[in-house]
Amino acid sequence: MRVFDVLGPVMVGPSSSHTAGACRLALVARALLDEKPVKAHIRLYGSFAKTYQGHCTDRAIIGGLLGYSPDDDRLRDSFSCAEKDGLSYSFEEAESDTLHPNSVDLILEGKTKNVTVTASSIGGGAIKVVKINGAEVDFSAEYPTTILYHKDVRGIIAKYSELFARYGVNIAFMRVYRHKIGRDAITVIESDHSISDELLEKIRSLENVDGAVYLPAVK
Amino acid sequence: MFSSFEELVKKAEDSGKSISEIILETEAEETELSTEELISRMKNNLYVMRKSATVKKRCSASGLSGENGWKYSLSDNKGVLMGSLASKAMEYAMSIAEHNACMGKIVAAPTAGSCGILPGVLLAVAEEKNISDDEIVMALFNAAGIGAVIAERACLSGAEGGCQAECGSASAMAASAICELMGGTPRMCTNAAALTIKFVLGLVCDPVGGLVEVPCVKRNASGAINAITAAELSLCGVESYIPADEVIDAMSDVGKMMSYRLKETALGGLASTDTAKGFRLEGSGCNAQCRCNKG
């Protein structure tokens, strides 16, 4: 563990998992939507569901959806900020046997796009994204992360990984998830370096790539 | 980083450096950041810690805490049994823990639940003993090093190991840090950390309503005093019979043996008392927001 993992993060309290972590996963979901959210339905599970008001998880999530980071003093006022910013939201409490005790479904709508993200706050402010639009994934958003939506065809991995190599971006972790052979797939690439707009455009214009979203490291 | 206190102490003793210097250098090597950048970042931590220690009346969304630090600070009985250093440490520790409970900005040290202990102790010692900010910043590296070893051998969170892990670690980090500030050797520092853990072995994480308030705020107070006790004993040559690394391993074992009901699930201990069960969060987030803004 690094020095600033032990003495950190700097955060708005009260809880690194229920407040700071909740804010972070909302930030990630906002980035995955790839535009400003106008509507959010937030389904809280487990311990999140039981303690969200006392832990201010609700305010933290709304703040994250507005783009505030876990150390932003505006988190306390995020409900009134949401009103000013035109974000409407609703909360729901649910149970799950399989998800981590601090998990949430964030069902987001922007003007033109929408996304459903399931993520868990696993402790100390760390998070894990476990589902995007129903596809199971597993990443922490601590690295610059690129999510590619593509078809499961031979050679596609070589095509996009070659682009990363060409632009000098080292791939740290990569996982490919496909539903059925030859059908839709998601690749999550966690890299050591951030990717440029140009690289992102090149990835998006590859044959058999339906879309790509880039998440800078969410600290 | 280091995986044992013994390894850390040996490196310090062999090089004639303090634990804080070893940790700063090691972190610089392992992250390729300069010592200046690391110190600058730690100075920011100190800034946030200091700001969070303001003693004032606060309110939490639940209403379970917010006034303990303030009430204590105003009482005529403050310090009547303990000297000004220890009472200051408690006052700051509780105030910071309440700042956290009220959506204030804090440094997780190592967690938000235990965030008052290390800064509470350090700020009190610094004030009473006229210690410079530069020295406190170095002491924070000492504390981080201790925390990293505990994270490696055991854990730092109540959910995993109970409050003995969460407030216990913060306390151990504080004990080691102030031991170094008061001229203790590296071995005295890790000894102080071990003593603190010994004081709280078996301490459960039983938060009322599942919130980081009761008894967390007051355990930040006792955590601060445990750290001072351990540091003083260690500085006077009182040694833990069980070597420091074995104490941490014992803490880890105890944590694993603990029922899940006593590890931040609010299903046991104080969290399952009649009073705790009767606690209900009144009002929506809106009401709580209004109260917080006034606090």
PDB file of C-alpha atoms in Angstrom, chain A:
ATOM      1  CA  MET A   1       0.000   0.000   0.000  1.00  0.00           C
ATOM      2  CA  ARG A   2       1.252   3.452  -0.901  1.00  0.00           C
ATOM      3  CA  VAL A   3       1.746   6.303   1.597  1.00  0.00           C
ATOM      4  CA  PHE A   4      -1.215   8.253   0.205  1.00  0.00           C
ATOM      5  CA  ASP A   5      -3.420   5.168   0.235  1.00  0.00           C
ATOM      6  CA  VAL A   6      -2.854   5.014   3.980  1.00  0.00           C
ATOM      7  CA  LEU A   7      -3.083   8.791   4.529  1.00  0.00           C
ATOM      8  CA  GLY A   8      -5.797   9.594   2.075  1.00  0.00           C
ATOM      9  CA  PRO A   9      -8.002  10.147   0.275  1.00  0.00           C
ATOM     10  CA  VAL A  10      -8.861  13.714   1.128  1.00  0.00           C
ATOM     11  CA  MET A  11     -12.599  13.368   1.125  1.00  0.00           C
ATOM     12  CA  VAL A  12     -15.900  14.729   2.253  1.00  0.00           C
ATOM     13  CA  GLY A  13     -17.193  12.435   4.982  1.00  0.00           C
ATOM     14  CA  PRO A  14     -18.633  10.536   6.636  1.00  0.00           C
ATOM     15  CA  SER A  15     -17.656   7.255   5.013  1.00  0.00           C
ATOM     16  CA  SER A  16     -14.976   6.306   2.499  1.00  0.00           C
ATOM     17  CA  SER A  17     -17.144   3.481   1.187  1.00  0.00           C
ATOM     18  CA  HIS A  18     -20.625   4.987   1.568  1.00  0.00           C
ATOM     19  CA  THR A  19     -19.760   8.589   0.699  1.00  0.00           C
ATOM     20  CA  ALA A  20     -16.435   8.954  -1.141  1.00  0.00           C
ATOM     21  CA  GLY A  21     -16.728   5.635  -2.957  1.00  0.00           C
ATOM     22  CA  ALA A  22     -20.358   6.359  -3.843  1.00  0.00           C
ATOM     23  CA  CYS A  23     -19.357   9.715  -5.307  1.00  0.00           C
ATOM     24  CA  ARG A  24     -16.596   8.076  -7.350  1.00  0.00           C
ATOM     25  CA  LEU A  25     -18.788   5.442  -8.851  1.00  0.00           C
ATOM     26  CA  ALA A  26     -21.323   8.071  -9.841  1.00  0.00           C
ATOM     27  CA  LEU A  27     -18.502  10.034 -11.484  1.00  0.00           C
ATOM     28  CA  VAL A  28     -17.539   6.931 -13.433  1.00  0.00           C
ATOM     29  CA  ALA A  29     -21.144   6.320 -14.485  1.00  0.00           C
ATOM     30  CA  ARG A  30     -21.400   9.931 -15.675  1.00  0.00           C
ATOM     31  CA  ALA A  31     -18.243   9.402 -17.739  1.00  0.00           C
ATOM     32  CA  LEU A  32     -19.662   6.168 -19.176  1.00  0.00           C
ATOM     33  CA  LEU A  33     -22.821   8.016 -20.236  1.00  0.00           C
ATOM     34  CA  ASP A  34     -20.500  10.273 -22.194  1.00  0.00           C
ATOM     35  CA  GLU A  35     -22.771  13.303 -21.853  1.00  0.00           C
ATOM     36  CA  LYS A  36     -24.422  15.313 -19.069  1.00  0.00           C
ATOM     37  CA  PRO A  37     -27.080  13.237 -17.294  1.00  0.00           C
ATOM     38  CA  VAL A  38     -30.586  14.766 -17.149  1.00  0.00           C
ATOM     39  CA  LYS A  39     -32.349  11.898 -15.447  1.00  0.00           C
ATOM     40  CA  ALA A  40     -31.096   9.307 -13.016  1.00  0.00           C
ATOM     41  CA  HIS A  41     -32.756   6.366 -11.346  1.00  0.00           C
ATOM     42  CA  ILE A  42     -30.575   5.078  -8.540  1.00  0.00           C
ATOM     43  CA  ARG A  43     -31.180   1.591  -7.218  1.00  0.00           C
ATOM     44  CA  LEU A  44     -29.287   1.012  -3.989  1.00  0.00           C
ATOM     45  CA  TYR A  45     -28.522  -2.444  -2.638  1.00  0.00           C
ATOM     46  CA  GLY A  46     -27.556  -3.904   0.719  1.00  0.00           C
ATOM     47  CA  SER A  47     -25.840  -1.650   3.196  1.00  0.00           C
ATOM     48  CA  PHE A  48     -26.083   1.286   0.769  1.00  0.00           C
ATOM     49  CA  ALA A  49     -29.861   0.881   0.803  1.00  0.00           C
ATOM     50  CA  LYS A  50     -30.083   0.647   4.586  1.00  0.00           C
ATOM     51  CA  THR A  51     -27.904   3.638   5.514  1.00  0.00           C
ATOM     52  CA  TYR A  52     -27.906   5.989   2.549  1.00  0.00           C
ATOM     53  CA  GLN A  53     -29.425   8.983   4.270  1.00  0.00           C
ATOM     54  CA  GLY A  54     -27.252   8.878   7.378  1.00  0.00           C
ATOM     55  CA  HIS A  55     -24.117   8.305   5.323  1.00  0.00           C
ATOM     56  CA  CYS A  56     -25.181  10.930   2.791  1.00  0.00           C
ATOM     57  CA  THR A  57     -24.685   8.328   0.051  1.00  0.00           C
ATOM     58  CA  ASP A  58     -27.603   9.936  -1.762  1.00  0.00           C
ATOM     59  CA  ARG A  59     -25.947  13.356  -1.785  1.00  0.00           C
ATOM     60  CA  ALA A  60     -22.617  11.825  -2.752  1.00  0.00           C
ATOM     61  CA  ILE A  61     -24.110   9.977  -5.731  1.00  0.00           C
ATOM     62  CA  ILE A  62     -25.999  13.027  -6.990  1.00  0.00           C
ATOM     63  CA  GLY A  63     -22.796  15.048  -6.571  1.00  0.00           C
ATOM     64  CA  GLY A  64     -20.813  12.496  -8.569  1.00  0.00           C
ATOM     65  CA  LEU A  65     -23.465  12.589 -11.322  1.00  0.00           C
ATOM     66  CA  LEU A  66     -23.035  16.376 -11.408  1.00  0.00           C
ATOM     67  CA  GLY A  67     -19.302  15.892 -11.869  1.00  0.00           C
ATOM     68  CA  TYR A  68     -18.166  16.680  -8.297  1.00  0.00           C
ATOM     69  CA  SER A  69     -15.237  14.678  -6.967  1.00  0.00           C
ATOM     70  CA  PRO A  70     -15.144  13.091  -3.485  1.00  0.00           C
ATOM     71  CA  ASP A  71     -13.329  16.054  -1.941  1.00  0.00           C
ATOM     72  CA  ASP A  72     -15.655  18.695  -3.322  1.00  0.00           C
ATOM     73  CA  ASP A  73     -17.367  20.770  -0.642  1.00  0.00           C
ATOM     74  CA  ARG A  74     -20.424  21.069  -2.923  1.00  0.00           C
ATOM     75  CA  LEU A  75     -21.326  17.446  -2.178  1.00  0.00           C
ATOM     76  CA  ARG A  76     -23.238  18.617   0.878  1.00  0.00           C
ATOM     77  CA  ASP A  77     -25.491  20.787  -1.294  1.00  0.00           C
ATOM     78  CA  SER A  78     -25.804  18.433  -4.230  1.00  0.00           C
ATOM     79  CA  PHE A  79     -29.614  18.174  -4.058  1.00  0.00           C
ATOM     80  CA  SER A  80     -30.057  21.909  -4.606  1.00  0.00           C
ATOM     81  CA  CYS A  81     -27.258  21.881  -7.172  1.00  0.00           C
ATOM     82  CA  ALA A  82     -29.082  19.127  -9.066  1.00  0.00           C
ATOM     83  CA  GLU A  83     -32.176  21.288  -9.198  1.00  0.00           C
ATOM     84  CA  LYS A  84     -30.192  24.191 -10.643  1.00  0.00           C
ATOM     85  CA  ASP A  85     -28.405  21.906 -13.069  1.00  0.00           C
ATOM     86  CA  GLY A  86     -31.550  20.269 -14.411  1.00  0.00           C
ATOM     87  CA  LEU A  87     -30.866  16.775 -13.125  1.00  0.00           C
ATOM     88  CA  SER A  88     -33.942  14.876 -11.985  1.00  0.00           C
ATOM     89  CA  TYR A  89     -33.444  11.747  -9.906  1.00  0.00           C
ATOM     90  CA  SER A  90     -35.162   9.012  -7.964  1.00  0.00           C
ATOM     91  CA  PHE A  91     -33.929   6.471  -5.430  1.00  0.00           C
ATOM     92  CA  GLU A  92     -34.974   2.874  -4.906  1.00  0.00           C
ATOM     93  CA  GLU A  93     -33.920   0.357  -2.233  1.00  0.00           C
ATOM     94  CA  ALA A  94     -33.289  -3.234  -3.300  1.00  0.00           C
ATOM     95  CA  GLU A  95     -31.683  -6.481  -2.157  1.00  0.00           C
ATOM     96  CA  SER A  96     -29.191  -8.710  -3.865  1.00  0.00           C
ATOM     97  CA  ASP A  97     -27.611 -12.026  -2.944  1.00  0.00           C
ATOM     98  CA  THR A  98     -24.791 -11.731  -5.416  1.00  0.00           C
ATOM     99  CA  LEU A  99     -23.681  -8.129  -5.372  1.00  0.00           C
ATOM    100  CA  HIS A 100     -21.214  -6.613  -2.894  1.00  0.00           C
ATOM    101  CA  PRO A 101     -23.041  -5.105   0.139  1.00  0.00           C
ATOM    102  CA  ASN A 102     -22.368  -1.561  -1.139  1.00  0.00           C
ATOM    103  CA  SER A 103     -23.673  -1.720  -4.676  1.00  0.00           C
ATOM    104  CA  VAL A 104     -25.818   0.423  -6.892  1.00  0.00           C
ATOM    105  CA  ASP A 105     -27.451   0.402 -10.311  1.00  0.00           C
ATOM    106  CA  LEU A 106     -27.191   3.807 -11.927  1.00  0.00           C
ATOM    107  CA  ILE A 107     -29.713   4.107 -14.734  1.00  0.00           C
ATOM    108  CA  LEU A 108     -28.789   7.291 -16.521  1.00  0.00           C
ATOM    109  CA  GLU A 109     -30.315   9.263 -19.343  1.00  0.00           C
ATOM    110  CA  GLY A 110     -28.667  12.114 -21.154  1.00  0.00           C
ATOM    111  CA  LYS A 111     -30.171  14.210 -23.978  1.00  0.00           C
ATOM    112  CA  THR A 112     -29.227  11.612 -26.569  1.00  0.00           C
ATOM    113  CA  LYS A 113     -27.621   8.666 -24.794  1.00  0.00           C
ATOM    114  CA  ASN A 114     -28.387   6.371 -21.933  1.00  0.00           C
ATOM    115  CA  VAL A 115     -26.506   3.799 -19.915  1.00  0.00           C
ATOM    116  CA  THR A 116     -27.047   1.440 -17.002  1.00  0.00           C
ATOM    117  CA  VAL A 117     -24.033   0.934 -14.802  1.00  0.00           C
ATOM    118  CA  THR A 118     -23.772  -1.408 -11.839  1.00  0.00           C
ATOM    119  CA  ALA A 119     -20.893  -0.684  -9.507  1.00  0.00           C
ATOM    120  CA  SER A 120     -19.746  -1.478  -5.991  1.00  0.00           C
ATOM    121  CA  SER A 121     -17.912   0.556  -3.396  1.00  0.00           C
ATOM    122  CA  ILE A 122     -15.449  -1.959  -2.028  1.00  0.00           C
ATOM    123  CA  GLY A 123     -13.816  -0.031   0.772  1.00  0.00           C
ATOM    124  CA  GLY A 124     -11.447   2.850   1.378  1.00  0.00           C
ATOM    125  CA  GLY A 125     -12.950   4.817  -1.497  1.00  0.00           C
ATOM    126  CA  ALA A 126     -12.096   2.114  -4.018  1.00  0.00           C
ATOM    127  CA  ILE A 127     -14.766   1.066  -6.494  1.00  0.00           C
ATOM    128  CA  LYS A 128     -15.433  -1.687  -8.962  1.00  0.00           C
ATOM    129  CA  VAL A 129     -17.647  -1.403 -12.030  1.00  0.00           C
ATOM    130  CA  VAL A 130     -19.323  -4.768 -12.495  1.00  0.00           C
ATOM    131  CA  LYS A 131     -21.890  -4.267 -15.265  1.00  0.00           C
ATOM    132  CA  ILE A 132     -22.397  -1.947 -18.192  1.00  0.00           C
ATOM    133  CA  ASN A 133     -25.722  -2.250 -19.999  1.00  0.00           C
ATOM    134  CA  GLY A 134     -26.133  -5.792 -18.744  1.00  0.00           C
ATOM    135  CA  ALA A 135     -22.666  -6.973 -19.763  1.00  0.00           C
ATOM    136  CA  GLU A 136     -20.507  -8.123 -16.879  1.00  0.00           C
ATOM    137  CA  VAL A 137     -17.221  -6.277 -16.535  1.00  0.00           C
ATOM    138  CA  ASP A 138     -14.684  -5.793 -13.757  1.00  0.00           C
ATOM    139  CA  PHE A 139     -12.564  -2.655 -13.497  1.00  0.00           C
ATOM    140  CA  SER A 140     -11.615  -0.111 -10.855  1.00  0.00           C
ATOM    141  CA  ALA A 141     -11.344   3.148 -12.858  1.00  0.00           C
ATOM    142  CA  GLU A 142      -8.010   3.820 -11.167  1.00  0.00           C
ATOM    143  CA  TYR A 143      -6.270   3.528 -14.501  1.00  0.00           C
ATOM    144  CA  PRO A 144      -7.164   5.431 -17.670  1.00  0.00           C
ATOM    145  CA  THR A 145      -9.810   3.070 -19.040  1.00  0.00           C
ATOM    146  CA  THR A 146     -11.192   2.633 -22.515  1.00  0.00           C
ATOM    147  CA  ILE A 147     -14.412   0.712 -23.026  1.00  0.00           C
ATOM    148  CA  LEU A 148     -15.042  -0.576 -26.516  1.00  0.00           C
ATOM    149  CA  TYR A 149     -18.382  -1.908 -27.722  1.00  0.00           C
ATOM    150  CA  HIS A 150     -17.750  -4.160 -30.690  1.00  0.00           C
ATOM    151  CA  LYS A 151     -18.628  -7.344 -32.534  1.00  0.00           C
ATOM    152  CA  ASP A 152     -16.956 -10.587 -31.574  1.00  0.00           C
ATOM    153  CA  VAL A 153     -15.028 -11.194 -34.798  1.00  0.00           C
ATOM    154  CA  ARG A 154     -11.603 -12.664 -35.531  1.00  0.00           C
ATOM    155  CA  GLY A 155      -8.819 -10.143 -35.639  1.00  0.00           C
ATOM    156  CA  ILE A 156     -10.642  -7.291 -33.905  1.00  0.00           C
ATOM    157  CA  ILE A 157      -8.424  -7.451 -30.838  1.00  0.00           C
ATOM    158  CA  ALA A 158      -5.329  -7.240 -33.017  1.00  0.00           C
ATOM    159  CA  LYS A 159      -6.804  -4.181 -34.774  1.00  0.00           C
ATOM    160  CA  TYR A 160      -7.472  -2.079 -31.724  1.00  0.00           C
ATOM    161  CA  SER A 161      -4.457  -3.237 -29.718  1.00  0.00           C
ATOM    162  CA  GLU A 162      -2.277  -2.298 -32.677  1.00  0.00           C
ATOM    163  CA  LEU A 163      -3.711   1.232 -32.475  1.00  0.00           C
ATOM    164  CA  PHE A 164      -2.748   1.466 -28.809  1.00  0.00           C
ATOM    165  CA  ALA A 165       0.759   0.306 -29.659  1.00  0.00           C
ATOM    166  CA  ARG A 166       1.021   2.791 -32.517  1.00  0.00           C
ATOM    167  CA  TYR A 167       0.114   5.664 -30.218  1.00  0.00           C
ATOM    168  CA  GLY A 168       2.543   4.522 -27.531  1.00  0.00           C
ATOM    169  CA  VAL A 169      -0.085   3.666 -24.938  1.00  0.00           C
ATOM    170  CA  ASN A 170       0.850   0.681 -22.815  1.00  0.00           C
ATOM    171  CA  ILE A 171      -1.987  -1.681 -21.971  1.00  0.00           C
ATOM    172  CA  ALA A 172      -1.866  -2.661 -18.307  1.00  0.00           C
ATOM    173  CA  PHE A 173      -4.960  -4.847 -18.055  1.00  0.00           C
ATOM    174  CA  MET A 174      -7.404  -5.960 -20.702  1.00  0.00           C
ATOM    175  CA  ARG A 175     -10.498  -8.086 -20.620  1.00  0.00           C
ATOM    176  CA  VAL A 176     -12.798  -9.100 -23.389  1.00  0.00           C
ATOM    177  CA  TYR A 177     -16.345 -10.061 -22.573  1.00  0.00           C
ATOM    178  CA  ARG A 178     -18.603 -11.484 -25.181  1.00  0.00           C
ATOM    179  CA  HIS A 179     -22.171 -12.665 -24.859  1.00  0.00           C
ATOM    180  CA  LYS A 180     -22.234 -15.198 -27.657  1.00  0.00           C
ATOM    181  CA  ILE A 181     -19.707 -16.143 -30.312  1.00  0.00           C
ATOM    182  CA  GLY A 182     -19.934 -13.765 -33.214  1.00  0.00           C
ATOM    183  CA  ARG A 183     -22.288 -11.373 -31.432  1.00  0.00           C
ATOM    184  CA  ASP A 184     -21.808  -8.280 -29.262  1.00  0.00           C
ATOM    185  CA  ALA A 185     -18.788  -7.884 -27.056  1.00  0.00           C
ATOM    186  CA  ILE A 186     -17.233  -5.374 -24.698  1.00  0.00           C
ATOM    187  CA  THR A 187     -13.527  -4.879 -24.211  1.00  0.00           C
ATOM    188  CA  VAL A 188     -12.224  -2.992 -21.221  1.00  0.00           C
ATOM    189  CA  ILE A 189      -8.670  -1.729 -21.558  1.00  0.00           C
ATOM    190  CA  GLU A 190      -6.888  -0.244 -18.565  1.00  0.00           C
ATOM    191  CA  SER A 191      -3.777   1.549 -19.721  1.00  0.00           C
ATOM    192  CA  ASP A 192      -0.733   3.146 -18.163  1.00  0.00           C
ATOM    193  CA  HIS A 193      -1.167   6.301 -20.176  1.00  0.00           C
ATOM    194  CA  SER A 194      -4.152   8.390 -21.097  1.00  0.00           C
ATOM    195  CA  ILE A 195      -5.369   8.220 -24.682  1.00  0.00           C
ATOM    196  CA  SER A 196      -5.679  11.142 -27.047  1.00  0.00           C
ATOM    197  CA  ASP A 197      -8.865  12.259 -28.798  1.00  0.00           C
ATOM    198  CA  GLU A 198      -7.230  11.192 -32.048  1.00  0.00           C
ATOM    199  CA  LEU A 199      -6.655   7.632 -30.828  1.00  0.00           C
ATOM    200  CA  LEU A 200     -10.200   7.465 -29.504  1.00  0.00           C
ATOM    201  CA  GLU A 201     -11.556   8.566 -32.887  1.00  0.00           C
ATOM    202  CA  LYS A 202      -9.455   5.970 -34.689  1.00  0.00           C
ATOM    203  CA  ILE A 203     -10.793   3.269 -32.357  1.00  0.00           C
ATOM    204  CA  ARG A 204     -14.362   4.433 -32.919  1.00  0.00           C
ATOM    205  CA  SER A 205     -13.930   4.285 -36.685  1.00  0.00           C
ATOM    206  CA  LEU A 206     -12.642   0.708 -36.768  1.00  0.00           C
ATOM    207  CA  GLU A 207     -14.828  -1.757 -38.608  1.00  0.00           C
ATOM    208  CA  ASN A 208     -16.933  -3.824 -36.196  1.00  0.00           C
ATOM    209  CA  VAL A 209     -16.446  -1.319 -33.371  1.00  0.00           C
ATOM    210  CA  ASP A 210     -19.879   0.079 -32.468  1.00  0.00           C
ATOM    211  CA  GLY A 211     -18.679   2.653 -29.971  1.00  0.00           C
ATOM    212  CA  ALA A 212     -15.969   3.534 -27.469  1.00  0.00           C
ATOM    213  CA  VAL A 213     -15.903   5.523 -24.265  1.00  0.00           C
ATOM    214  CA  TYR A 214     -12.794   6.799 -22.545  1.00  0.00           C
ATOM    215  CA  LEU A 215     -12.573   7.282 -18.786  1.00  0.00           C
ATOM    216  CA  PRO A 216      -9.575   9.191 -17.526  1.00  0.00           C
ATOM    217  CA  ALA A 217      -8.369   7.754 -14.219  1.00  0.00           C
ATOM    218  CA  VAL A 218     -10.966   8.657 -11.592  1.00  0.00           C
ATOM    219  CA  LYS A 219      -8.958   9.295  -8.451  1.00  0.00           C
TER     220      LYS A 219
END
